XYZ file of C-alpha atoms in Angstrom:
769
model
C -0.070 0.190 -0.067
C 2.747 1.963 1.333
C 4.546 1.453 -2.303
C 1.431 2.254 -4.506
C 1.159 5.824 -2.717
C 4.632 6.502 -3.284
C 4.779 5.614 -7.015
C 1.272 7.179 -7.525
C 3.081 10.623 -5.768
C 5.573 10.656 -8.118
C 3.208 10.723 -11.082
C 1.485 13.395 -9.366
C 2.778 15.745 -11.097
C 0.856 14.421 -14.380
C -2.436 14.837 -11.975
C -4.493 17.555 -10.915
C -3.924 19.470 -7.709
C -6.631 17.863 -6.276
C -5.236 14.590 -6.736
C -2.230 15.734 -4.943
C -3.520 16.497 -1.692
C -5.821 13.671 -1.577
C -2.479 11.325 -2.053
C -0.339 13.412 0.380
C -3.583 12.764 3.221
C -3.668 9.364 2.727
C -0.144 8.307 2.555
C 0.345 11.049 5.730
C -2.362 8.904 7.564
C -1.151 5.741 6.953
C 2.224 6.406 8.777
C 0.074 8.078 11.461
C -1.651 4.594 12.364
C 1.746 3.190 13.456
C 3.284 6.730 15.071
C 3.054 7.596 18.779
C 4.375 10.944 20.083
C 3.110 9.314 23.400
C 5.371 10.448 26.514
C 5.639 6.988 27.618
C 8.774 5.535 27.947
C 8.189 1.736 28.524
C 4.965 2.059 30.563
C 5.611 5.612 31.675
C 2.841 7.629 32.964
C 0.608 4.756 33.638
C 3.269 2.522 36.067
C 3.939 5.725 38.105
C 2.853 4.744 42.028
C 0.465 7.629 43.552
C 1.543 8.486 46.998
C -2.293 9.182 47.830
C -3.868 8.120 50.749
C -7.534 8.591 49.362
C -6.793 6.185 46.913
C -5.673 2.842 48.718
C -8.670 0.483 47.917
C -6.865 0.476 44.522
C -4.052 -1.997 46.192
C -5.880 -4.182 47.239
C -6.698 -5.177 43.913
C -3.558 -4.081 41.760
C -0.896 -4.260 44.406
C -0.519 -0.782 43.543
C -2.028 2.820 43.408
C -1.259 3.626 40.053
C -1.509 6.926 38.187
C -4.324 6.253 35.643
C -6.934 9.092 34.263
C -9.408 10.074 36.654
C -12.907 9.833 34.581
C -15.259 12.550 36.836
C -16.875 11.480 39.609
C -17.575 8.462 38.357
C -15.632 6.247 40.449
C -13.554 4.582 37.242
C -10.332 5.199 36.779
C -8.958 4.623 32.811
C -6.072 4.527 30.380
C -5.652 5.258 26.324
C -3.630 3.426 24.170
C -1.903 5.296 21.653
C -3.296 2.540 18.781
C -6.649 3.575 20.049
C -6.686 6.922 21.048
C -10.505 7.444 21.078
C -11.372 4.989 23.742
C -11.031 5.071 27.185
C -9.600 1.383 28.771
C -11.041 0.973 32.317
C -8.326 0.008 34.499
C -10.193 0.028 38.086
C -13.501 0.901 39.354
C -13.649 1.952 43.372
C -15.944 -0.266 44.977
C -16.675 1.938 48.272
C -20.406 3.126 48.791
C -19.778 6.452 47.549
C -18.935 5.104 43.887
C -21.119 5.490 41.131
C -19.916 2.752 38.816
C -19.537 0.194 41.288
C -21.337 -2.492 40.319
C -21.512 -1.227 37.123
C -18.679 -0.842 35.195
C -15.603 -3.280 35.619
C -12.195 -3.637 34.953
C -11.257 -4.363 31.275
C -14.248 -2.354 29.982
C -14.062 -0.265 27.024
C -15.800 3.558 27.202
C -16.567 4.325 23.469
C -18.668 7.042 23.832
C -21.725 8.851 26.054
C -25.318 10.360 26.001
C -25.534 8.490 22.726
C -22.609 9.916 21.156
C -19.422 7.605 20.161
C -16.267 9.597 20.885
C -14.822 11.009 17.341
C -11.731 12.637 18.092
C -8.237 10.904 18.996
C -6.122 11.560 21.818
C -3.042 13.294 20.751
C 0.383 12.210 23.027
C 3.326 13.884 23.350
C 5.107 17.446 24.250
C 5.248 19.907 22.179
C 2.286 19.871 19.753
C 0.970 22.089 17.488
C -1.595 24.073 19.157
C -0.691 22.979 22.298
C -1.099 19.721 24.706
C -3.694 19.093 27.078
C -6.545 16.582 27.510
C -8.000 16.279 23.874
C -9.830 13.891 22.618
C -12.100 11.037 24.216
C -11.574 12.856 27.648
C -12.418 16.447 26.028
C -15.626 15.050 24.904
C -16.341 12.936 28.239
C -16.199 16.668 30.246
C -19.245 17.602 28.056
C -21.500 14.736 28.730
C -20.464 14.639 32.400
C -21.745 18.312 32.906
C -24.628 17.799 30.570
C -25.752 14.586 32.673
C -24.968 16.435 36.414
C -26.909 19.254 35.082
C -29.996 17.808 34.059
C -31.123 14.276 35.582
C -27.903 13.169 36.718
C -27.647 10.159 34.508
C -24.566 9.601 32.441
C -25.210 7.096 29.875
C -22.098 5.114 28.831
C -21.886 3.431 25.213
C -19.203 0.593 26.650
C -17.840 -2.629 24.807
C -18.197 -5.462 28.106
C -14.411 -6.759 28.113
C -13.760 -4.978 25.328
C -16.413 -6.981 23.044
C -17.413 -4.616 20.244
C -19.807 -7.128 19.219
C -21.620 -6.814 22.764
C -21.292 -3.253 23.002
C -24.421 -1.659 25.291
C -25.409 1.390 27.036
C -24.541 1.833 31.044
C -26.253 4.499 32.814
C -24.317 5.745 35.761
C -26.151 7.879 38.485
C -23.977 11.275 39.679
C -25.304 14.046 41.690
C -26.706 16.650 39.972
C -25.322 19.859 40.587
C -26.439 21.841 38.035
C -24.367 23.496 35.011
C -21.578 26.001 35.158
C -22.587 29.495 33.934
C -21.419 30.910 30.641
C -19.263 32.857 32.204
C -18.040 30.452 34.435
C -16.204 30.775 37.271
C -17.661 34.350 37.941
C -21.327 34.825 38.412
C -21.928 31.149 38.871
C -23.432 29.766 41.329
C -21.890 25.988 40.589
C -18.290 27.575 41.357
C -18.992 28.927 44.429
C -20.777 25.426 45.619
C -17.820 23.384 44.616
C -15.220 26.183 45.535
C -16.344 25.828 48.877
C -16.490 21.736 48.751
C -12.760 21.670 47.461
C -11.513 23.537 50.339
C -13.843 22.017 52.882
C -11.124 18.939 51.219
C -8.691 20.865 52.124
C -9.288 21.167 55.657
C -10.327 17.758 56.175
C -7.138 16.482 54.882
C -5.402 19.679 57.215
C -6.838 18.000 59.955
C -6.136 14.139 59.111
C -3.103 12.387 60.050
C -2.834 11.092 56.496
C 0.949 10.073 56.456
C 1.378 13.245 58.161
C 1.046 15.243 61.651
C -2.584 16.203 62.569
C -3.305 20.185 61.714
C -0.466 20.737 58.980
C -0.919 20.527 55.088
C 0.330 17.860 52.985
C 3.209 18.166 50.829
C 6.436 20.277 49.838
C 6.411 24.292 49.826
C 4.300 24.830 46.954
C 1.658 22.169 48.687
C 1.676 24.798 51.592
C 1.624 27.891 50.344
C -1.120 26.856 47.235
C -3.703 25.299 50.395
C -3.078 28.452 51.914
C -3.886 30.816 48.985
C -6.914 28.734 47.899
C -8.341 28.490 51.779
C -7.216 32.756 51.728
C -8.926 33.377 48.032
C -12.217 31.695 49.257
C -12.830 34.589 51.419
C -14.988 31.995 53.369
C -15.082 33.020 57.114
C -15.285 29.454 58.239
C -11.353 28.952 57.241
C -10.212 32.534 59.318
C -9.113 29.794 62.344
C -6.511 27.654 60.119
C -5.393 30.725 58.466
C -4.689 32.460 61.037
C -2.939 29.505 62.973
C -0.787 28.945 59.791
C 0.155 32.418 60.025
C 1.377 32.574 63.177
C 3.955 30.018 62.947
C 5.160 33.327 60.033
C 5.835 35.562 62.809
C 9.205 33.708 64.220
C 10.677 33.089 60.635
C 14.562 34.530 59.956
C 16.157 33.755 56.788
C 19.474 32.629 56.720
C 21.230 33.248 53.169
C 24.466 31.078 54.250
C 22.208 28.308 55.249
C 21.634 24.642 53.355
C 18.895 23.033 51.614
C 16.875 24.345 48.827
C 15.686 27.035 50.455
C 15.290 29.579 47.583
C 11.973 28.304 46.898
C 10.111 28.651 50.201
C 11.771 32.483 49.969
C 8.716 32.825 47.169
C 6.249 30.857 48.490
C 6.031 32.372 51.942
C 6.863 35.872 50.653
C 3.799 35.245 49.068
C 1.544 34.166 51.518
C 2.905 36.846 54.272
C 2.484 39.412 51.361
C -0.854 38.935 50.490
C -1.926 38.225 54.509
C -0.701 41.347 55.175
C -2.158 43.412 52.305
C -5.645 41.818 53.653
C -5.022 42.429 57.745
C -2.287 44.445 58.077
C -0.546 42.164 60.832
C 2.177 44.310 61.696
C 3.915 40.676 63.527
C 4.732 39.685 60.233
C 6.886 42.821 59.819
C 10.102 41.052 61.269
C 10.015 38.248 59.071
C 9.271 40.346 55.702
C 12.204 42.611 56.963
C 14.450 39.342 57.413
C 13.485 37.534 54.081
C 13.800 41.315 51.855
C 17.536 40.889 53.213
C 18.259 37.770 52.460
C 16.918 37.757 48.914
C 19.005 39.236 47.031
C 22.367 37.506 48.580
C 20.368 34.314 47.061
C 21.564 35.240 43.822
C 24.729 36.462 42.223
C 25.132 39.771 43.426
C 21.943 39.876 43.259
C 21.449 39.353 39.241
C 18.157 37.863 40.208
C 19.029 34.251 39.101
C 18.393 31.557 41.435
C 19.167 27.836 41.585
C 17.527 25.449 44.042
C 20.288 26.722 47.304
C 21.396 29.940 48.006
C 23.964 31.364 46.030
C 25.907 32.520 49.282
C 25.818 29.098 50.493
C 27.018 27.639 47.197
C 30.138 29.664 47.260
C 30.667 29.206 51.555
C 30.745 25.388 50.929
C 31.750 24.803 47.638
C 29.151 23.013 46.690
C 28.293 23.026 42.225
C 24.811 25.023 41.527
C 22.094 23.408 39.615
C 20.690 25.104 36.810
C 19.208 28.520 36.762
C 15.633 28.344 37.038
C 13.396 31.337 36.229
C 10.041 29.878 38.249
C 12.392 30.994 41.537
C 12.865 34.095 40.315
C 8.849 35.071 39.795
C 8.387 33.713 43.096
C 10.961 36.494 44.160
C 9.308 39.029 42.261
C 5.944 38.697 42.835
C 6.333 38.740 46.772
C 8.303 42.151 46.339
C 5.248 43.170 43.671
C 2.979 42.602 47.299
C 5.197 44.456 49.415
C 5.458 47.165 46.828
C 2.013 47.590 46.739
C 1.600 46.932 50.282
C 4.435 50.077 50.620
C 7.314 47.974 52.409
C 10.740 47.844 51.562
C 12.217 45.472 49.851
C 15.331 45.823 47.300
C 14.550 47.366 44.333
C 17.972 46.505 42.560
C 17.265 42.703 42.633
C 13.448 43.734 41.906
C 14.604 45.445 38.465
C 17.384 42.629 37.653
C 14.009 39.864 37.343
C 12.102 42.386 35.473
C 15.268 42.834 33.008
C 15.042 39.175 32.618
C 11.819 38.630 32.045
C 11.698 41.161 29.237
C 15.418 39.880 28.186
C 13.372 36.548 27.489
C 10.452 38.412 25.604
C 10.569 38.328 21.764
C 7.598 40.219 19.622
C 5.458 36.951 19.690
C 5.742 35.603 23.151
C 6.909 35.868 26.438
C 8.000 31.584 26.569
C 10.446 30.891 29.178
C 11.355 27.238 28.525
C 13.077 26.588 31.603
C 16.297 29.498 32.321
C 15.605 33.189 31.760
C 17.297 33.923 28.273
C 20.259 36.675 28.470
C 20.492 39.386 26.564
C 23.527 38.256 24.061
C 21.105 38.495 20.961
C 21.086 42.427 21.869
C 25.067 42.724 21.404
C 27.868 41.669 19.653
C 29.631 38.126 20.684
C 32.497 39.807 21.559
C 30.939 41.250 24.380
C 28.866 39.205 25.887
C 29.355 37.189 29.419
C 32.017 35.114 30.637
C 33.589 34.546 33.662
C 37.226 33.091 35.102
C 38.537 31.149 38.327
C 41.890 32.629 39.268
C 44.024 31.548 41.779
C 46.211 33.891 43.739
C 50.154 33.760 43.724
C 49.729 35.589 47.161
C 46.812 33.924 48.918
C 46.674 37.008 51.431
C 45.170 39.115 49.059
C 41.696 39.687 47.143
C 40.060 39.155 50.139
C 36.530 40.609 50.646
C 35.682 42.910 53.824
C 32.634 40.567 54.367
C 34.005 37.556 53.552
C 33.460 34.287 51.348
C 30.673 34.759 48.868
C 30.915 38.440 48.787
C 32.288 41.428 46.357
C 35.639 42.616 46.354
C 34.983 46.827 46.819
C 38.384 47.582 44.811
C 37.437 44.293 42.043
C 41.012 42.882 40.391
C 42.963 46.198 41.490
C 44.985 45.151 44.360
C 44.759 41.283 43.796
C 48.702 41.101 42.539
C 49.813 38.296 40.053
C 47.544 35.378 39.366
C 47.204 32.287 37.313
C 43.777 30.700 35.307
C 42.936 27.773 37.007
C 39.604 28.281 34.558
C 38.897 27.801 31.605
C 41.666 26.331 30.253
C 42.583 25.177 26.572
C 41.609 21.859 27.152
C 38.179 22.430 27.951
C 35.745 22.794 25.433
C 34.534 26.224 26.346
C 37.595 27.744 26.254
C 37.424 31.084 24.661
C 40.075 33.812 24.611
C 40.836 35.414 28.094
C 42.249 38.997 26.613
C 39.146 40.551 28.380
C 40.348 39.650 31.785
C 43.520 42.428 31.684
C 41.379 45.104 29.068
C 38.724 45.179 31.430
C 39.899 44.513 34.304
C 38.380 47.891 35.854
C 34.723 46.624 35.342
C 34.816 43.164 36.508
C 33.517 41.938 39.088
C 35.243 39.984 41.157
C 33.439 37.291 44.073
C 35.765 35.616 47.150
C 35.572 31.794 47.000
C 35.796 29.198 49.675
C 39.015 28.149 49.310
C 42.008 31.047 50.097
C 43.421 33.068 47.386
C 40.570 32.108 44.857
C 38.489 34.311 42.981
C 36.022 34.223 40.602
C 36.109 37.206 37.768
C 32.917 37.784 36.142
C 32.714 40.110 32.900
C 30.860 43.282 32.793
C 31.441 44.982 29.884
C 30.336 48.645 29.876
C 28.989 48.456 26.787
C 26.654 45.260 27.386
C 23.254 46.632 26.760
C 19.709 44.865 27.646
C 16.651 44.286 26.450
C 15.199 47.943 25.821
C 11.921 48.586 27.778
C 8.561 48.497 24.905
C 7.071 51.469 23.919
C 3.844 49.812 23.056
C 1.468 46.207 23.901
C 3.162 43.216 22.202
C 1.315 41.132 19.922
C 1.061 37.609 21.273
C 0.996 34.792 19.208
C 2.211 31.693 20.547
C 3.284 30.017 23.504
C 5.146 27.143 24.973
C 5.512 24.721 27.703
C 6.650 25.344 31.466
C 4.299 27.950 31.666
C 4.965 28.521 35.386
C 7.467 31.674 35.091
C 5.693 33.209 32.748
C 2.152 33.284 35.133
C 4.502 34.326 37.840
C 5.869 37.006 35.597
C 2.634 38.327 34.197
C 1.408 38.844 38.217
C 4.603 40.456 39.652
C 3.934 43.392 36.646
C 0.406 43.798 36.633
C -0.339 43.788 40.500
C 2.395 45.870 42.036
C 1.611 49.743 42.650
C 2.151 52.287 39.518
C 3.141 50.153 37.243
C 4.571 51.515 34.333
C 3.459 51.222 30.556
C 6.000 49.599 29.743
C 5.841 47.229 32.721
C 2.472 46.752 31.291
C 2.737 45.771 27.798
C 4.761 42.862 29.091
C 3.025 41.857 31.898
C 0.330 41.453 29.330
C 2.177 39.730 27.189
C 2.923 37.047 29.865
C -0.102 36.668 30.578
C -1.187 35.982 26.989
C 1.476 33.908 26.734
C -0.316 31.549 28.946
C -3.943 32.376 27.876
C -3.098 31.604 24.774
C -2.374 27.762 25.144
C -5.150 26.330 27.837
C -3.677 22.769 26.951
C 0.018 23.242 28.074
C -0.838 24.662 31.620
C 0.257 21.785 33.357
C 2.847 20.779 31.081
C 5.996 21.501 33.681
C 9.188 20.241 34.268
C 9.077 18.570 37.462
C 5.781 19.700 39.047
C 2.184 19.650 37.010
C 0.948 21.863 39.707
C 3.673 24.229 39.824
C 3.052 24.964 36.087
C -0.732 24.313 36.393
C -1.566 26.848 39.463
C 1.029 29.475 38.473
C 0.123 29.727 34.735
C -3.621 29.769 35.490
C -3.755 32.637 37.760
C -1.202 34.689 35.050
C -3.653 33.675 32.264
C -6.742 35.150 34.379
C -4.607 38.638 33.847
C -5.441 38.504 30.318
C -6.725 41.963 28.493
C -7.703 39.381 25.750
C -12.013 39.149 26.415
C -12.279 36.467 23.804
C -8.579 34.268 24.765
C -9.412 34.335 28.469
C -12.993 33.159 27.856
C -11.444 30.462 25.622
C -8.669 29.296 28.568
C -11.244 29.521 31.143
C -13.550 27.349 29.361
C -11.182 24.598 29.098
C -10.185 25.271 32.659
C -13.801 24.053 33.498
C -12.884 20.468 31.918
C -10.063 19.950 33.966
C -12.032 20.497 36.981
C -14.890 18.537 35.699
C -12.474 15.475 34.962
C -10.577 15.655 38.375
C -13.425 15.598 40.837
C -13.270 12.245 42.213
C -16.455 10.918 43.581
C -14.965 10.992 47.317
C -13.794 14.061 47.648
C -11.264 17.020 46.019
C -9.580 16.492 42.844
C -7.045 14.000 41.695
C -4.036 14.664 39.679
C -3.998 13.781 35.939
C -1.490 12.354 34.052
C -1.811 14.652 31.215
C 1.031 17.163 32.194
C 3.781 16.372 30.346
C 6.262 16.507 32.555
C 9.695 14.814 32.071
C 8.943 10.903 32.632
C 9.719 10.166 36.115
C 9.665 13.180 37.336
C 6.773 14.821 38.385
C 6.904 15.297 42.458
C 3.114 16.229 42.296
C 2.872 12.063 42.481
C 4.662 12.065 46.101
C 3.893 15.717 47.181
C -0.077 15.405 47.291
C -1.812 13.919 44.229
C -5.226 14.938 46.113
C -4.250 18.273 47.924
C -2.261 20.154 45.284
C -4.710 19.491 42.260
C -7.271 20.305 44.653
C -5.849 23.700 45.622
C -5.081 24.356 41.726
C -8.874 23.774 41.367
C -10.046 26.187 43.701
C -7.667 28.949 43.123
C -9.674 28.600 39.540
C -12.655 29.171 41.130
C -11.746 31.888 43.221
C -11.123 33.921 41.214
C -14.490 35.020 41.142
C -13.899 36.580 44.518
C -11.262 38.543 43.438
C -10.114 38.802 47.240
C -6.080 38.020 46.496
C -3.654 40.129 44.561
C -3.082 37.351 42.603
C -6.654 36.373 42.007
C -7.454 39.982 40.372
C -8.299 42.026 43.685
C -8.580 45.281 42.164
C -8.994 44.471 38.584
C -12.325 43.743 36.926
C -11.617 39.896 36.402
C -14.598 39.874 33.827
C -14.737 37.624 30.881
C -17.200 38.790 28.625
C -19.596 36.692 26.717
C -21.709 39.447 24.739
C -21.297 39.420 20.901
C -19.162 41.841 19.174
C -20.812 44.497 17.411
C -21.582 43.974 13.877
C -20.110 45.250 11.566
C -17.986 44.775 7.986
C -16.519 41.891 10.215
C -18.776 39.914 11.361
C -19.997 39.673 7.266
C -17.023 37.990 6.612
C -17.745 34.180 7.092
C -15.495 32.699 9.683
C -12.226 31.002 9.452
C -12.740 26.996 9.879
C -10.086 25.641 11.525
C -7.388 22.986 9.877
C -6.729 19.466 12.012
C -3.471 19.227 12.955
C -2.242 16.274 11.022
C -2.824 18.075 7.925
C -1.499 21.441 9.653
C 1.503 19.307 9.464
C 1.199 17.938 6.069
C 0.721 21.421 4.477
C 3.804 23.090 6.378
C 5.912 19.973 4.692
C 4.605 21.218 1.016
C 5.973 25.097 2.085
C 9.059 23.866 2.949
C 9.606 21.804 0.338
C 7.845 24.388 -2.180
C 10.615 27.257 -0.507
C 13.334 24.956 -0.743
C 12.936 24.341 -4.415
C 13.162 28.216 -4.973
C 16.149 28.328 -2.681
C 18.007 25.512 -5.221
C 16.428 27.028 -8.400
C 18.505 30.005 -7.454
C 14.805 32.067 -7.836
C 14.390 33.892 -4.709
C 14.962 37.353 -5.258
C 14.784 40.314 -3.143
C 10.712 40.804 -2.459
C 10.343 42.372 1.039
C 7.717 40.375 3.612
C 7.100 41.131 6.873
C 8.243 38.693 9.615
C 7.419 38.450 13.197
C 11.491 38.243 13.950
C 12.227 41.584 12.776
C 11.665 44.695 12.787
C 11.780 46.218 9.130
C 10.587 44.074 6.299
C 13.404 41.448 5.600
C 13.634 38.931 2.115
C 14.102 35.361 2.273
C 17.724 34.676 1.008
C 17.664 30.834 1.194
C 16.565 27.397 2.362
C 19.029 25.016 4.497
C 18.790 21.528 5.518
C 15.153 20.857 6.036
C 13.224 23.550 8.443
C 16.327 26.521 8.393
C 15.626 29.655 6.850
C 17.322 32.759 6.114
C 16.573 36.121 6.169
C 18.460 39.494 4.819
C 17.846 42.434 5.612
C 16.149 44.941 2.649
C 18.964 47.511 3.632
C 22.732 46.030 4.057
C 23.540 42.509 3.963
C 22.776 41.247 7.673
C 21.370 37.943 7.588
C 19.564 36.146 10.405
C 18.695 31.968 10.229
C 15.368 30.558 12.075
C 13.764 27.150 12.007
C 10.364 27.267 10.437
C 9.035 25.956 13.308
C 10.142 29.260 15.431
C 8.008 31.569 13.481
C 4.341 32.471 13.385
C 1.623 31.302 12.047
C 1.151 34.638 10.119
C 5.262 34.136 9.009
C 3.899 30.623 7.559
C 1.235 32.726 5.668
C 3.384 35.456 4.448
C 6.242 32.393 3.161
C 2.828 30.716 1.526
C 2.098 34.055 0.024
C 5.433 34.403 -1.718
C 5.522 30.853 -2.851
C 2.254 32.079 -4.658
C 3.911 35.338 -5.779
C 6.720 33.254 -7.563
C 4.506 30.540 -9.447
C 0.970 32.281 -10.184
C -0.511 30.090 -11.857
C 0.705 27.048 -9.800
C -3.318 25.649 -8.478
C -0.919 23.975 -5.622
C 0.523 27.359 -4.638
C -2.324 29.223 -4.607
C -4.643 26.891 -2.667
C -1.538 26.451 -0.028
C -1.691 30.151 0.008
C -5.147 30.840 1.123
C -5.474 27.957 3.624
C -2.071 29.318 5.534
C -4.889 32.770 4.834
C -7.368 31.034 6.441
C -5.557 29.648 9.232
C -4.718 33.017 10.429
C -7.995 33.899 10.130
C -7.785 36.270 7.127
C -11.408 34.715 5.283
C -11.059 37.569 2.688
C -7.457 36.807 1.383
C -7.711 33.406 1.485
C -11.365 33.118 -0.703
C -9.263 35.495 -3.089
C -6.818 33.072 -3.595
C -9.383 29.935 -3.915
C -10.667 31.891 -6.553
C -7.567 32.437 -8.481
C -6.893 28.503 -8.045
C -9.950 27.571 -9.674
C -14.102 26.446 -8.738
C -13.277 22.824 -9.402
C -10.921 22.571 -6.281
C -13.145 24.318 -3.728
C -15.276 21.076 -2.440
C -11.584 19.360 -2.128
C -10.328 22.422 -0.402
C -13.692 22.261 1.721
C -13.376 18.494 2.761
C -9.955 19.666 4.096
C -11.472 21.200 7.041
C -13.595 18.698 7.795
């Protein structure tokens, strides 16, 4: 079959454009049948064990508590197989009295639909998917059926193949609690949201009081678990939780912070600073001020020279102990910045240099189309000549009695290299693959920054070239068009920039860019590095700051399905295996699969209360659902969504066409607008499979970008470029039209379709089905 299709494609030049499209789609689908991009490594994530007290019943049958999909409050746990990605395979049914599916569904059953409708879409597995990840496919469809059933008579009619036998297909009615539908303005002005918020907070309190694998009257989980649950209770605005909140705040009164101390304490600084800042703004509890003062004095010493770059351990501790640092982590900086924004709002002192430095890191990381941060901040190197970018060296002094800091190990020498005498470079040496010329050491002696290290007579010298430039402040709003994974620091940055007092316009522009980067990809909310709910909790709060009503409405509707599917039959929400963390690295499986997830769900619902700064206090927080005003745009037909697999095929065709033009030396200086360029550029050449080189229209400066790093608008511009070179080529015209429709410009799309000919219209329509 594959060989036949390949031969057909080779002969397709003699066929019509419609035949080409059909053949390409057939070949793509055939290869796709055996393709799987699931985050599975062997049996991951299904074989991961959850440390969840409330799910221990599963051990009696399965000898473990596996990480499975929770199908809402049905009492059913399931998984999806890549080769049958539109089906839910039942792996466990709870047998307690509260389980609605007890005696009705059994292990081995296959669920293929609900409420009279078969599941139509397949789940896409893996990271970095076009359009984002998330829980698309049968899970998303089931969420809609669950809401329909719980909003009416409580009957969820599952279409089941008993023990996987299709021939025995039957409908099984699962009785669910009738709770009403969520409002169209969810979670705002929504009775079901208010009711569920209280239920989730009650579960947090029940777990808090319990002795389930912890001391009673304590929150389960690490620093983020404690902070998230505290913030959820505080955000609810319910007075019945005041005593627990107050009792816990008392434990903050005597906190004193030591930057020289060990452990992963920099995370605590941020989480505890946020809790103290929010509580102080609510109650003006002056007993917190000594702890806040100690924290703000400690924060700058946790990063090198107050530069705002943090890792798990305090920088001062690393210098004192001589331990090697872990990679820099933007989320820690984001937490510190939110805390300082809260202190700023409260009129309390904090380190403004540190605050500005973290802001600058966010600014350096932003591009015109996204404020995505993969894990660590981006540097400002792209704004500078490579000859002056940051470097460092380790020196050994010949006279070990020189080169001391007045403050001791880990601190800067006030006179830099002025009095250190003769030295030898201990690192880097020419044997090190990272070695680069060291002439800057002496040439820039007056501006280099010098830190005393643990071993006597050993110094670290950091280059600090006076001409090194940082990213400039934005003068107008960004146009956010794409997102990514690891959205925790992005959401944190949005909050930190937007909740401070008297934000400048440039800070608002950057903050909204960060917020929209979160809001544009709700399916990526739980994709992180080692904690789904560190990513989820803070990216949700960041997205909620978006000023794009349509974008925010779509985002919140997506989060509604997270809550519906994650609700359990016996209390709270449970961690779902749809956050695309690094395999076997999701700490939430141990740090509170129920409490952490419940806190995230509660914070979504608490947005409507607008009680905390991080949940919208002082902002409208309302998402409009009104129809847009009628005008010319309302008369234009709506753009149709293009399935991802067909979009991928379209991209392959475009890249091939661009490569053909490049290899035939047909590319000319035709100016186009590109998101990564401030002025118009032209496509100079195509290298490899996806590398495109562009050149300025004035001068000979060039820059290369990967096709996948460009925006949909960039792709549309390139498709239109191909059409301009090949105005008689039906395929080029159709491609330009489809790309135009993908970005919403149906007027331009229809113009290209018309040029391609009326005989292709039916086939084009089928591409969008």
